[in-house]
Coordinates of C-alpha atoms and ligand atoms in Angstrom, one line a residue:
X1 CA -45.9 -9.5 -50.6
X2 CA -44.7 -12.3 -52.9
X3 CA -46.1 -11.9 -56.4
X4 CA -45.8 -14.1 -59.5
X5 CA -42.7 -13.2 -61.5
X6 CA -44.7 -12.3 -64.7
X7 CA -46.8 -9.8 -62.7
X8 CA -43.7 -8.1 -61.3
X9 CA -42.2 -8.1 -64.8
X10 CA -45.2 -6.3 -66.3
X11 CA -45.0 -3.7 -63.5
X12 CA -41.3 -3.2 -64.3
X13 CA -40.8 -3.6 -68.0
X14 CA -37.3 -3.0 -69.4
X15 CA -36.8 -0.4 -72.0
X16 CA -34.7 -1.3 -75.0
X17 CA -31.5 0.6 -75.9
X18 CA -33.3 2.3 -78.8
X19 CA -36.1 3.4 -76.4
X20 CA -33.6 4.7 -73.9
X21 CA -31.9 6.7 -76.6
X22 CA -35.3 8.3 -77.5
X23 CA -35.7 9.4 -73.9
X24 CA -32.5 11.3 -73.7
X25 CA -34.0 14.3 -75.4
X26 CA -36.6 14.6 -72.6
X27 CA -34.4 14.1 -69.5
X28 CA -31.6 15.4 -67.4
X29 CA -28.6 13.0 -66.7
X30 CA -28.0 12.4 -63.0
X31 CA -25.3 10.5 -61.1
X32 CA -26.1 9.2 -57.7
X33 CA -24.1 7.5 -54.9
X34 CA -25.1 4.3 -53.1
X35 CA -27.6 5.0 -50.4
X36 CA -28.7 8.4 -51.8
X37 CA -32.5 9.0 -51.5
X38 CA -34.1 10.0 -54.9
X39 CA -37.5 10.7 -53.4
X40 CA -39.3 10.2 -50.2
X41 CA -42.8 9.0 -49.3
X42 CA -44.9 12.2 -49.6
X43 CA -42.6 14.0 -52.1
X44 CA -44.2 15.7 -55.1
X45 CA -41.4 17.6 -56.8
X46 CA -39.5 14.7 -58.6
X47 CA -40.0 13.2 -62.0
X48 CA -39.4 9.7 -63.1
X49 CA -35.9 8.1 -63.0
X50 CA -34.8 5.9 -65.8
X51 CA -31.9 3.6 -64.9
X52 CA -29.0 3.8 -67.4
X53 CA -26.5 1.8 -65.1
X54 CA -26.5 0.7 -61.5
X55 CA -29.8 0.0 -59.6
X56 CA -32.4 1.6 -57.4
X57 CA -34.6 0.2 -54.6
X58 CA -38.3 1.0 -54.5
X59 CA -39.3 0.8 -50.9
X60 CA -42.6 0.6 -49.0
X61 CA -42.6 2.4 -45.7
X62 CA -45.1 1.3 -43.2
X63 CA -47.3 4.1 -41.8
X64 CA -48.6 1.9 -39.0
X65 CA -45.9 3.1 -36.7
X66 CA -44.2 6.4 -36.1
X67 CA -40.8 4.7 -36.3
X68 CA -41.1 3.7 -40.0
X69 CA -40.4 0.2 -41.2
X70 CA -39.0 -0.5 -44.7
X71 CA -39.6 -3.3 -47.1
X72 CA -38.0 -3.4 -50.6
X73 CA -40.7 -3.8 -53.2
X74 CA -38.4 -4.0 -56.2
X75 CA -34.9 -3.4 -57.4
X76 CA -34.9 -1.5 -60.6
X77 CA -31.9 -2.1 -62.9
X78 CA -30.8 -0.8 -66.3
X79 CA -33.8 -0.1 -68.6
X80 CA -36.2 0.1 -65.6
X81 CA -37.9 3.3 -64.6
X82 CA -39.6 4.6 -61.4
X83 CA -43.0 6.3 -61.1
X84 CA -46.7 5.6 -61.0
X85 CA -50.0 7.4 -61.5
X86 CA -49.3 10.0 -58.9
X87 CA -46.8 11.6 -61.3
X88 CA -49.5 12.6 -63.8
X89 CA -51.6 14.4 -61.2
X90 CA -48.7 15.8 -59.1
X91 CA -50.0 13.8 -56.1
X92 CA -47.6 12.7 -53.3
X93 CA -45.3 9.7 -53.7
X94 CA -46.5 6.5 -51.9
X95 CA -43.0 4.9 -51.8
X96 CA -39.4 5.8 -51.1
X97 CA -36.7 5.4 -53.7
X98 CA -33.0 4.9 -52.9
X99 CA -29.9 4.2 -54.9
X100 CA -28.7 0.6 -54.2
X101 CA -25.3 1.4 -55.7
X102 CA -23.6 4.2 -57.6
X103 CA -25.9 4.7 -60.6
X104 CA -26.3 6.7 -63.7
X105 CA -29.9 7.9 -64.3
X106 CA -32.0 10.1 -66.5
X107 CA -34.6 12.3 -64.7
X108 CA -37.7 13.2 -66.7
X109 CA -39.9 15.9 -65.2
X110 CA -43.7 15.9 -65.2
X111 CA -44.2 18.2 -68.2
X112 CA -41.8 16.2 -70.4
X113 CA -43.4 12.9 -69.2
X114 CA -46.8 14.3 -70.3
X115 CA -45.2 15.2 -73.7
X116 CA -43.9 11.7 -74.1
X117 CA -47.3 10.2 -73.3
X118 CA -49.0 12.4 -75.9
X119 CA -46.4 12.1 -78.7
X120 CA -44.8 8.7 -78.4
X121 CA -47.5 6.0 -78.5
X122 CA -45.1 3.1 -77.9
X123 CA -43.3 4.6 -74.9
X124 CA -46.6 6.2 -73.7
X125 CA -48.2 2.8 -73.6
X126 CA -45.3 1.2 -71.7
X127 CA -45.2 4.0 -69.1
X128 CA -49.0 4.2 -68.6
X129 CA -49.4 0.4 -68.4
X130 CA -46.6 0.2 -65.8
X131 CA -48.0 3.1 -63.8
X132 CA -51.5 1.7 -63.7
X133 CA -50.3 -1.8 -62.7
X134 CA -48.2 -0.3 -60.0
X135 CA -51.1 1.7 -58.6
X136 CA -53.3 -1.5 -58.6
X137 CA -50.5 -3.3 -56.7
X138 CA -50.1 -0.4 -54.1
X139 CA -53.9 -0.4 -53.5
X140 CA -54.1 -4.2 -53.3
X141 CA -51.2 -4.3 -50.8
X142 CA -52.2 -1.2 -48.9
X143 CA -48.8 0.4 -49.6
X144 CA -48.7 4.0 -48.8
X145 CA -49.3 6.7 -46.3
X146 CA -52.9 6.1 -45.0
X147 CA -54.0 4.2 -41.9
X148 CA -57.7 4.3 -41.1
X149 CA -58.9 3.1 -37.7
X150 CA -62.6 2.6 -37.6
X151 CA -65.6 0.4 -36.9
X152 CA -68.1 -1.4 -39.1
X153 CA -70.8 0.2 -37.0
X154 CA -69.8 3.8 -37.9
X155 CA -71.2 5.6 -41.0
X156 CA -68.2 7.9 -41.1
X157 CA -65.8 4.9 -41.3
X158 CA -67.8 3.7 -44.3
X159 CA -67.7 7.2 -45.9
X160 CA -63.9 7.5 -45.5
X161 CA -63.2 3.9 -46.7
X162 CA -65.4 4.5 -49.8
X163 CA -63.8 7.9 -50.4
X164 CA -60.3 6.5 -50.3
X165 CA -61.0 3.5 -52.4
X166 CA -63.0 5.4 -55.0
X167 CA -60.1 7.8 -55.3
X168 CA -57.7 4.8 -55.8
X169 CA -55.8 5.8 -52.7
X170 CA -54.2 2.8 -50.9
X171 CA -54.9 2.5 -47.2
X172 CA -54.6 0.1 -44.4
X173 CA -57.9 -0.4 -42.5
X174 CA -57.9 -1.5 -38.8
X175 CA -61.3 -2.4 -37.3
X176 CA -61.5 -1.6 -33.6
X177 CA -63.9 -4.6 -33.1
X178 CA -61.9 -7.2 -35.0
X179 CA -58.2 -6.3 -34.9
X180 CA -56.3 -7.4 -31.8
X181 CA -53.5 -5.0 -32.5
X182 CA -55.7 -1.9 -32.4
X183 CA -55.0 -0.8 -28.9
X184 CA -51.3 -0.8 -29.5
X185 CA -51.8 1.4 -32.6
X186 CA -54.2 3.8 -30.7
X187 CA -51.6 4.1 -27.9
X188 CA -48.8 4.9 -30.3
X189 CA -50.8 7.8 -31.8
X190 CA -52.3 8.9 -28.5
X191 CA -55.9 8.5 -29.7
X192 CA -58.9 7.0 -27.8
X193 CA -61.4 4.5 -29.1
X194 CA -64.1 7.2 -28.8
X195 CA -62.3 9.3 -31.4
X196 CA -62.8 6.8 -34.3
X197 CA -62.8 7.0 -37.2
X198 CA -59.3 8.2 -37.1
X199 CA -57.2 8.7 -40.2
X200 CA -53.4 8.7 -39.8
X201 CA -51.8 10.5 -42.6
X202 CA -48.2 9.9 -43.5
X203 CA -47.5 8.3 -40.1
X204 CA -47.7 11.8 -38.5
X205 CA -50.9 13.7 -38.8
X206 CA -53.9 12.3 -36.8
X207 CA -57.2 13.4 -38.2
X208 CA -60.2 12.6 -36.0
X209 CA -63.3 11.9 -38.1
X210 CA -62.1 14.2 -41.0
X211 CA -64.4 15.4 -43.8
X212 CA -63.6 14.0 -47.3
X213 CA -62.1 17.4 -48.1
X214 CA -59.7 17.2 -45.1
X215 CA -58.7 13.7 -46.1
X216 CA -58.0 14.9 -49.7
X217 CA -56.0 17.8 -48.4
X218 CA -53.9 15.6 -46.1
X219 CA -53.0 13.1 -48.8
X220 CA -52.5 15.8 -51.4
X221 CA -55.1 14.4 -53.7
X222 CA -55.7 17.8 -55.3
X223 CA -53.3 20.2 -57.0
X224 CA -54.2 23.8 -56.0
X225 CA -56.9 25.5 -58.1
X226 CA -55.7 28.8 -59.7
X227 CA -58.4 31.3 -58.8
X228 CA -56.8 33.9 -61.0
X229 CA -57.0 31.8 -64.2
X230 CA -59.9 31.9 -66.7
X231 CA -60.2 28.3 -67.8
X232 CA -61.5 27.5 -71.3
X233 CA -63.8 24.9 -69.8
X234 CA -64.9 23.9 -66.3
X235 CA -66.7 20.6 -66.0
X236 CA -68.8 20.1 -62.9
X237 CA -69.0 16.4 -62.0
X238 CA -66.6 13.5 -62.7
X239 CA -69.1 10.8 -63.5
X240 CA -68.9 9.1 -67.0
X241 CA -70.2 12.2 -68.8
X242 CA -67.9 14.7 -67.0
X243 CA -64.8 12.5 -67.4
X244 CA -65.6 12.0 -71.1
X245 CA -65.9 15.8 -71.5
X246 CA -62.5 16.2 -69.7
X247 CA -60.8 13.7 -71.9
X248 CA -62.0 15.2 -75.2
X249 CA -61.6 18.8 -74.0
X250 CA -58.0 18.3 -72.7
X251 CA -57.0 16.1 -75.7
X252 CA -58.2 18.8 -78.1
X253 CA -56.0 21.5 -76.4
X254 CA -58.5 23.1 -74.0
X255 CA -57.5 24.3 -70.6
X256 CA -59.9 22.1 -68.5
X257 CA -60.7 22.0 -64.8
X258 CA -63.0 19.4 -63.4
X259 CA -64.8 19.9 -60.0
X260 CA -66.0 16.7 -58.3
X261 CA -67.7 16.7 -54.9
X262 CA -66.7 13.2 -54.0
X263 CA -64.6 10.9 -56.2
X264 CA -64.4 10.1 -60.0
X265 CA -67.0 7.7 -61.3
X266 CA -70.3 9.1 -60.2
X267 CA -73.2 6.7 -60.0
X268 CA -71.3 4.3 -62.3
X269 CA -68.6 4.2 -59.7
X270 CA -71.0 2.5 -57.3
X271 CA -71.7 -0.3 -59.8
X272 CA -70.0 -3.6 -59.2
X273 CA -70.2 -4.7 -62.8
X274 CA -71.3 -2.9 -66.0
X275 CA -71.9 -5.4 -68.7
X276 CA -73.5 -3.5 -71.4
X277 CA -70.8 -0.8 -72.0
X278 CA -69.4 -1.2 -75.5
X279 CA -65.9 -2.9 -75.6
X280 CA -66.1 -4.8 -72.3
X281 CA -67.6 -8.1 -73.2
X282 CA -66.9 -9.6 -69.7
X283 CA -68.0 -6.4 -67.9
X284 CA -66.1 -3.8 -66.0
X285 CA -66.6 -2.5 -62.5
X286 CA -67.6 1.2 -62.4
X287 CA -64.6 2.0 -60.3
X288 CA -62.2 0.4 -62.9
X289 CA -63.9 2.3 -65.7
X290 CA -63.7 5.6 -63.8
X291 CA -60.0 4.9 -62.7
X292 CA -59.0 4.4 -66.4
X293 CA -60.9 7.5 -67.5
X294 CA -59.4 9.6 -64.7
X295 CA -55.9 8.6 -65.8
X296 CA -56.8 9.3 -69.5
X297 CA -58.0 12.8 -68.6
X298 CA -54.9 13.5 -66.6
X299 CA -52.7 12.2 -69.3
X300 CA -54.0 14.9 -71.6
X301 CA -53.5 17.5 -68.9
X302 CA -57.0 18.0 -67.4
X303 CA -56.9 19.2 -63.8
X304 CA -59.3 17.3 -61.6
X305 CA -60.2 18.5 -58.1
X306 CA -62.0 16.0 -55.8
X307 CA -64.0 16.6 -52.6
X308 CA -64.8 20.1 -53.9
X309 CA -68.5 20.9 -54.5
X310 CA -69.9 23.6 -56.9
X311 CA -72.3 25.6 -54.7
X312 CA -73.5 28.2 -57.2
X313 CA -73.0 29.3 -60.8
X314 CA -73.0 33.0 -61.6
X315 CA -74.1 33.1 -65.2
X316 CA -75.0 36.7 -66.0
X317 CA -72.0 37.2 -68.3
X318 CA -69.0 35.3 -69.6
X319 CA -66.6 34.4 -68.2
X320 CA -68.9 32.6 -65.8
X321 CA -68.0 32.2 -62.2
X322 CA -68.4 29.0 -60.2
X323 CA -68.5 29.3 -56.4
X324 CA -67.2 26.3 -54.5
X325 CA -68.4 25.1 -51.1
X326 CA -65.2 26.4 -49.4
X327 CA -65.8 29.9 -50.8
X328 CA -63.3 29.6 -53.6
X329 CA -64.3 31.1 -57.0
X330 CA -63.2 29.9 -60.4
X331 CA -63.9 31.3 -63.8
X332 CA -64.3 29.8 -67.3
X333 CA -65.5 30.8 -70.7
X334 CA -67.6 27.7 -71.0
X335 CA -69.1 25.3 -68.5
X336 CA -70.3 21.7 -68.9
X337 CA -72.8 20.7 -66.2
X338 CA -72.3 17.0 -65.6
X339 CA -73.5 16.7 -62.0
X340 CA -75.7 13.7 -62.7
X341 CA -78.3 12.4 -60.3
X342 CA -78.5 10.7 -56.9
X343 CA -80.6 7.9 -55.5
X344 CA -84.1 8.7 -54.4
X345 CA -84.7 8.0 -50.7
X346 CA -87.6 6.0 -49.2
X347 CA -90.1 8.1 -47.2
X348 CA -89.3 6.4 -43.9
X349 CA -89.0 8.6 -40.8
X350 CA -85.8 7.1 -39.4
X351 CA -84.0 6.4 -42.7
X352 CA -81.2 8.9 -42.1
X353 CA -80.3 7.3 -38.7
X354 CA -79.2 4.1 -40.5
X355 CA -77.5 5.5 -43.5
X356 CA -74.0 4.0 -43.6
X357 CA -74.8 1.6 -40.7
X358 CA -77.2 -0.7 -42.5
X359 CA -78.5 1.4 -45.4
X360 CA -76.4 1.8 -48.5
X361 CA -76.9 3.4 -51.9
X362 CA -74.1 1.6 -53.8
X363 CA -72.9 -2.1 -53.9
X364 CA -69.2 -2.2 -54.2
X365 CA -66.6 -4.4 -52.5
X366 CA -66.5 -2.0 -49.5
X367 CA -70.2 -2.5 -48.7
X368 CA -70.3 -6.2 -49.7
X369 CA -67.6 -7.1 -47.2
X370 CA -69.9 -5.8 -44.4
X371 CA -72.6 -8.3 -45.4
X372 CA -70.5 -11.5 -45.4
X373 CA -72.8 -14.5 -44.9
X374 CA -75.8 -12.4 -43.8
X375 CA -79.2 -11.9 -45.3
X376 CA -79.6 -8.6 -47.2
X377 CA -82.5 -6.7 -48.8
X378 CA -82.2 -4.8 -52.2
X379 CA -85.0 -2.5 -53.1
X380 CA -85.6 -1.5 -56.8
X381 CA -86.6 -3.0 -60.1
X382 CA -84.1 -1.4 -62.4
X383 CA -80.7 -2.7 -63.8
X384 CA -78.8 -1.2 -60.9
X385 CA -80.9 -3.1 -58.4
X386 CA -80.5 -6.3 -60.5
X387 CA -76.7 -5.9 -60.7
X388 CA -76.5 -5.2 -56.9
X389 CA -78.6 -8.4 -56.2
X390 CA -76.4 -10.5 -58.4
X391 CA -73.1 -9.1 -57.0
X392 CA -74.3 -9.4 -53.3
X393 CA -75.5 -12.9 -53.8
X394 CA -71.8 -14.0 -54.0
X395 CA -71.2 -12.6 -50.5
X396 CA -74.5 -12.7 -48.6
X397 CA -76.3 -15.7 -47.3
X398 CA -79.4 -14.6 -49.1
X399 CA -80.7 -11.6 -51.1
X400 CA -84.3 -10.5 -50.9
X401 CA -85.1 -8.3 -54.0
X402 CA -88.1 -6.1 -53.2
X403 CA -90.1 -4.4 -56.0
X404 CA -93.2 -2.3 -55.8
X405 CA -94.5 -3.6 -59.2
X406 CA -95.7 -7.0 -60.3
X407 CA -92.3 -8.1 -61.6
X408 CA -89.1 -7.0 -63.4
X409 CA -90.0 -7.3 -67.0
X410 CA -90.9 -3.7 -67.5
X411 CA -87.9 -2.2 -65.8
X412 CA -84.9 -4.6 -66.0
X413 CA -82.8 -6.0 -68.9
X414 CA -83.6 -9.5 -69.9
X415 CA -80.1 -10.9 -69.2
X416 CA -80.3 -9.8 -65.6
X417 CA -83.8 -11.1 -65.1
X418 CA -82.7 -14.6 -66.4
X419 CA -79.7 -14.6 -64.0
X420 CA -81.8 -13.6 -61.0
X421 CA -84.3 -16.3 -61.8
X422 CA -81.5 -18.8 -62.0
X423 CA -79.9 -17.8 -58.8
X424 CA -81.0 -19.8 -55.7
X425 CA -79.5 -17.2 -53.3
X426 CA -82.0 -14.5 -54.6
X427 CA -85.7 -14.3 -53.8
X428 CA -87.8 -11.9 -55.8
X429 CA -90.6 -10.3 -53.8
X430 CA -93.0 -8.5 -56.1
X431 CA -95.6 -5.9 -54.9
X432 CA -93.6 -5.6 -51.7
X433 CA -92.8 -2.4 -49.8
X434 CA -90.8 -1.6 -46.7
X435 CA -92.9 -0.3 -43.8
X436 CA -90.4 0.3 -41.0
X437 CA -86.8 0.1 -40.0
X438 CA -85.7 -0.8 -36.5
X439 CA -82.5 -0.8 -34.5
X440 CA -80.6 0.7 -31.7
X441 CA -77.7 2.5 -33.4
X442 CA -77.2 0.1 -36.4
X443 CA -80.1 -1.2 -38.5
X444 CA -81.2 -4.5 -36.9
X445 CA -84.7 -5.4 -38.4
X446 CA -86.7 -4.6 -41.5
X447 CA -90.5 -4.8 -41.7
X448 CA -92.1 -5.2 -45.1
X449 CA -95.5 -5.9 -46.5
X450 CA -96.5 -7.6 -49.7
X451 CA -99.8 -7.0 -51.4
X452 CA -100.7 -10.7 -51.2
X453 CA -99.9 -11.2 -47.5
X454 CA -102.4 -10.7 -44.8
X455 CA -99.9 -9.1 -42.4
X456 CA -96.5 -7.4 -42.4
X457 CA -93.4 -9.5 -41.7
X458 CA -90.4 -8.4 -39.6
X459 CA -87.0 -9.9 -40.5
X460 CA -83.7 -9.7 -38.5
X461 CA -81.9 -8.3 -41.5
X462 CA -79.1 -5.7 -41.0
X463 CA -78.3 -4.6 -44.5
X464 CA -80.6 -2.7 -46.9
X465 CA -79.5 -1.5 -50.4
X466 CA -81.8 1.2 -51.8
X467 CA -81.7 1.5 -55.6
X468 CA -85.0 3.2 -56.3
X469 CA -84.4 5.7 -59.1
X470 CA -82.7 9.0 -59.0
X471 CA -83.3 12.8 -58.8
X472 CA -81.0 15.4 -60.5
X473 CA -78.2 17.2 -58.7
X474 CA -79.3 20.7 -59.7
X475 CA -79.9 22.7 -56.6
X476 CA -76.6 24.6 -57.2
X477 CA -78.0 25.8 -60.5
X478 CA -81.2 27.4 -59.2
X479 CA -81.9 30.8 -60.6
X480 CA -79.3 30.4 -63.4
X481 CA -80.4 27.7 -65.8
X482 CA -83.9 26.8 -67.1
X483 CA -85.0 23.4 -65.5
X484 CA -88.0 21.2 -66.3
X485 CA -90.8 20.3 -63.9
X486 CA -88.6 17.5 -62.3
X487 CA -85.6 19.8 -62.0
X488 CA -83.6 18.3 -64.8
X489 CA -81.7 20.9 -67.0
X490 CA -83.4 21.8 -70.3
X491 CA -81.2 22.0 -73.4
X492 CA -81.4 22.5 -77.2
X493 CA -84.8 22.6 -78.8
X494 CA -86.5 21.9 -75.5
X495 CA -85.6 25.4 -74.4
X496 CA -88.2 27.2 -76.5
X497 CA -88.8 30.7 -75.0
X498 CA -86.0 30.1 -72.5
X499 CA -83.4 30.6 -75.1
X500 CA -82.1 34.3 -75.0
X501 CA -80.3 34.9 -78.3
X502 CA -81.9 36.0 -81.5
X503 CA -78.7 35.6 -83.6
X504 CA -78.5 31.8 -83.4
X505 CA -80.4 28.8 -82.2
X506 CA -79.0 26.8 -79.2
X507 CA -76.6 24.0 -79.9
X508 CA -77.8 20.5 -79.2
X509 CA -76.7 20.2 -75.5
X510 CA -76.7 23.9 -74.8
X511 CA -78.7 25.3 -71.8
X512 CA -80.6 28.5 -71.5
X513 CA -77.3 30.3 -70.9
X514 CA -75.1 30.4 -74.1
X515 CA -71.8 28.6 -73.5
X516 CA -73.1 26.5 -70.6
X517 CA -73.9 22.9 -71.6
X518 CA -75.6 20.0 -69.8
X519 CA -74.7 16.4 -70.4
X520 CA -75.6 12.9 -69.0
X521 CA -78.2 12.1 -66.3
X522 CA -78.6 15.7 -65.2
X523 CA -80.0 16.7 -68.6
X524 CA -83.8 16.6 -69.2
X525 CA -84.7 13.8 -71.6
X526 CA -81.3 12.1 -71.6
X527 CA -81.0 8.3 -71.6
X528 CA -79.8 7.3 -68.2
X529 CA -76.9 5.0 -69.3
X530 CA -73.1 5.1 -69.2
X531 CA -72.7 5.0 -72.9
X532 CA -75.1 7.9 -73.6
X533 CA -73.5 9.9 -70.7
X534 CA -70.0 9.3 -72.3
X535 CA -71.4 10.2 -75.7
X536 CA -72.9 13.4 -74.6
X537 CA -69.8 14.5 -72.6
X538 CA -67.7 13.9 -75.8
X539 CA -70.2 15.7 -78.1
X540 CA -70.5 18.8 -75.9
X541 CA -66.8 19.6 -76.4
X542 CA -67.4 20.0 -80.1
X543 CA -70.0 22.8 -79.3
X544 CA -67.7 24.3 -76.7
X545 CA -65.1 24.9 -79.5
X546 CA -67.8 26.6 -81.5
X547 CA -68.8 28.9 -78.6
X548 CA -65.2 29.7 -77.8
X549 CA -64.6 30.7 -81.4
X550 CA -67.6 33.1 -81.5
Ligands
FAD601 C1 -75.5 1.0 -59.2 C2 -75.7 1.5 -60.6 C3 -75.5 0.6 -61.7 C4 -75.6 1.1 -63.0 N1 -75.3 0.2 -64.0 C5 -75.4 0.6 -65.3 C6 -75.1 -0.2 -66.4 O1 -74.8 -1.4 -66.2 N2 -75.1 0.2 -67.6 C7 -75.4 1.5 -67.9 O2 -75.4 1.9 -69.0 N3 -75.7 2.4 -66.9 C8 -75.7 2.0 -65.6 N4 -76.0 2.9 -64.6 C9 -76.4 4.2 -64.9 C10 -75.1 5.1 -65.1 O3 -74.2 4.9 -64.1 C11 -75.5 6.6 -65.2 O4 -76.4 6.8 -66.3 C12 -74.2 7.4 -65.4 O5 -73.3 7.2 -64.3 C13 -74.5 8.9 -65.6 O6 -73.3 9.6 -65.7 P1 -73.3 11.1 -65.4 O7 -71.8 11.5 -65.5 O8 -74.2 11.9 -66.2 O9 -73.7 11.3 -63.9 P2 -73.3 10.7 -62.5 O10 -72.7 9.3 -62.7 O11 -74.4 10.8 -61.6 O12 -72.1 11.6 -62.0 C14 -72.3 12.9 -61.6 C15 -71.1 13.3 -60.7 O13 -71.2 14.7 -60.4 C16 -70.8 14.9 -59.0 N5 -71.6 16.1 -58.5 C17 -72.9 16.2 -58.3 N6 -73.2 17.5 -57.9 C18 -72.0 18.2 -57.9 C19 -71.6 19.5 -57.5 N7 -72.5 20.4 -57.1 N8 -70.3 19.8 -57.6 C20 -69.3 18.9 -58.0 N9 -69.7 17.6 -58.3 C21 -71.0 17.3 -58.3 C22 -71.3 13.6 -58.3 O14 -70.5 13.4 -57.1 C23 -71.0 12.6 -59.4 O15 -69.7 12.1 -59.3 C24 -75.9 2.4 -63.3 C25 -76.2 3.3 -62.2 C26 -76.0 2.8 -60.9 C27 -76.3 3.8 -59.7

């Protein structure tokens, strides 16, 4: 785990004497003896420890074996502090911390830490930057409490890998086909190859093909939802629009709960590089953007529950009740619908059979690694397809970009078209459509036909990325909100006769139910872009304040 010194130094900055003095008002002094454990892997109850004298060891504990193995990641001396992103959300610790010698410390609890982040910009920045860098380090070095044993031929393995990485949860992945040590690990935990994917949680619990919700539960990714509480605002969906609403709502003092059925980031989270979002001239991956927004929302105190799906909205009277897929019910005086959209599927009879084992709807590092040095097909003429083709061309032997229309000029940004034209690893195939998918278990062959060709062609290609437009996630809203002909949510002046109040007109992003707003891709007539989704999420909070004041 050798890292350049300056990287380690930025992860463990030293606070000055003046900064240490400022922190005294927020913490409790604590004296510890050599060898004393400050917190264990999996603990949630501690705060951060600031070292006033002496030193602490930050220790990685391997979860690959029941008899745990230690390695010291860092010795923290005077001016250093412990902690990473898990402290903001109350998630479990991924490391152990032990006093190296008799030490004098200051312990700052979670509530006071949040106060510092919100009121002291200098210290807030030092803490947040260190926490973020430490989480990046833990993910990159798979330090933590998760071991996933799976196969690249299993759709559930891909689902779990994507779920953990999109939630920024470090994990070690062992592939039964590629890793020679796998049998020894399986024997240690008494599992069979036929049980995979298997998720080993904190070196103890063995979950056989768990759902995302079970994985989230095991790793403590969610703080409990208080069913007795009436929130000021519930946001459904943690894509760019929902995260923006959460950041603005929480930073303006609202009591905010976000419900997300998968992981923060939404569609943007499946993008390898967003280059047209303001302020990121060299581009940013959707996952990075979502990770930062997630931390920002938690910094201001928003509560975010992942792997929980809104099943129905009861909107007869305020406070409105949201029913979740596990039967839980939560109430709020205002709701922001930010449930976005999902990819349209091709009308091929055996499509579902190959989803996750050859067919993918996102192109991130996780999927790209599966295509190393192989040919791949990307279907779609929009920016998301163009980005995927460019990104995959750095991993795959060759990328075939299939579009139904005559070219890309009507549907894709000029900068992407130029790059695709200049990339020898990409072949654009206009007026071409997929006719059939073949394979025994995994996808093995793709048959396509172009308008110019006399006959169809079959290619031994095992990876197909579908990026063919999206339909809105609104089935959970049926019977409650007015939708347009394509099932997008109607808002503002579009509502016409669907608006129920005589006393006032609907606000800009308000739906047919007063106090319920819709933002981003789920909204009828919205511009399907990250910037507009973020803008709408932020704006809606302004109207929420007005409704709450009525
Ligand atoms: C691969 C790709 C690349 C892209 N590249 C760009 C780009 O470069 N620039 C750009 O401007 N735009 C880009 N876009 C478009 C952009 O990502 C979307 O416009 C944006 O993500 C919309 O944000 P949103 O929050 O409205 O919805 P979404 O991103 O769709 O997020 C909705 C969220 O709601 C959750 N959800 C859905 N239903 C429920 C439910 N019932 N309960 C709980 N949660 C639910 C979903 O899991 C999801 O996380 C790209 C899109 C894709 C797919």
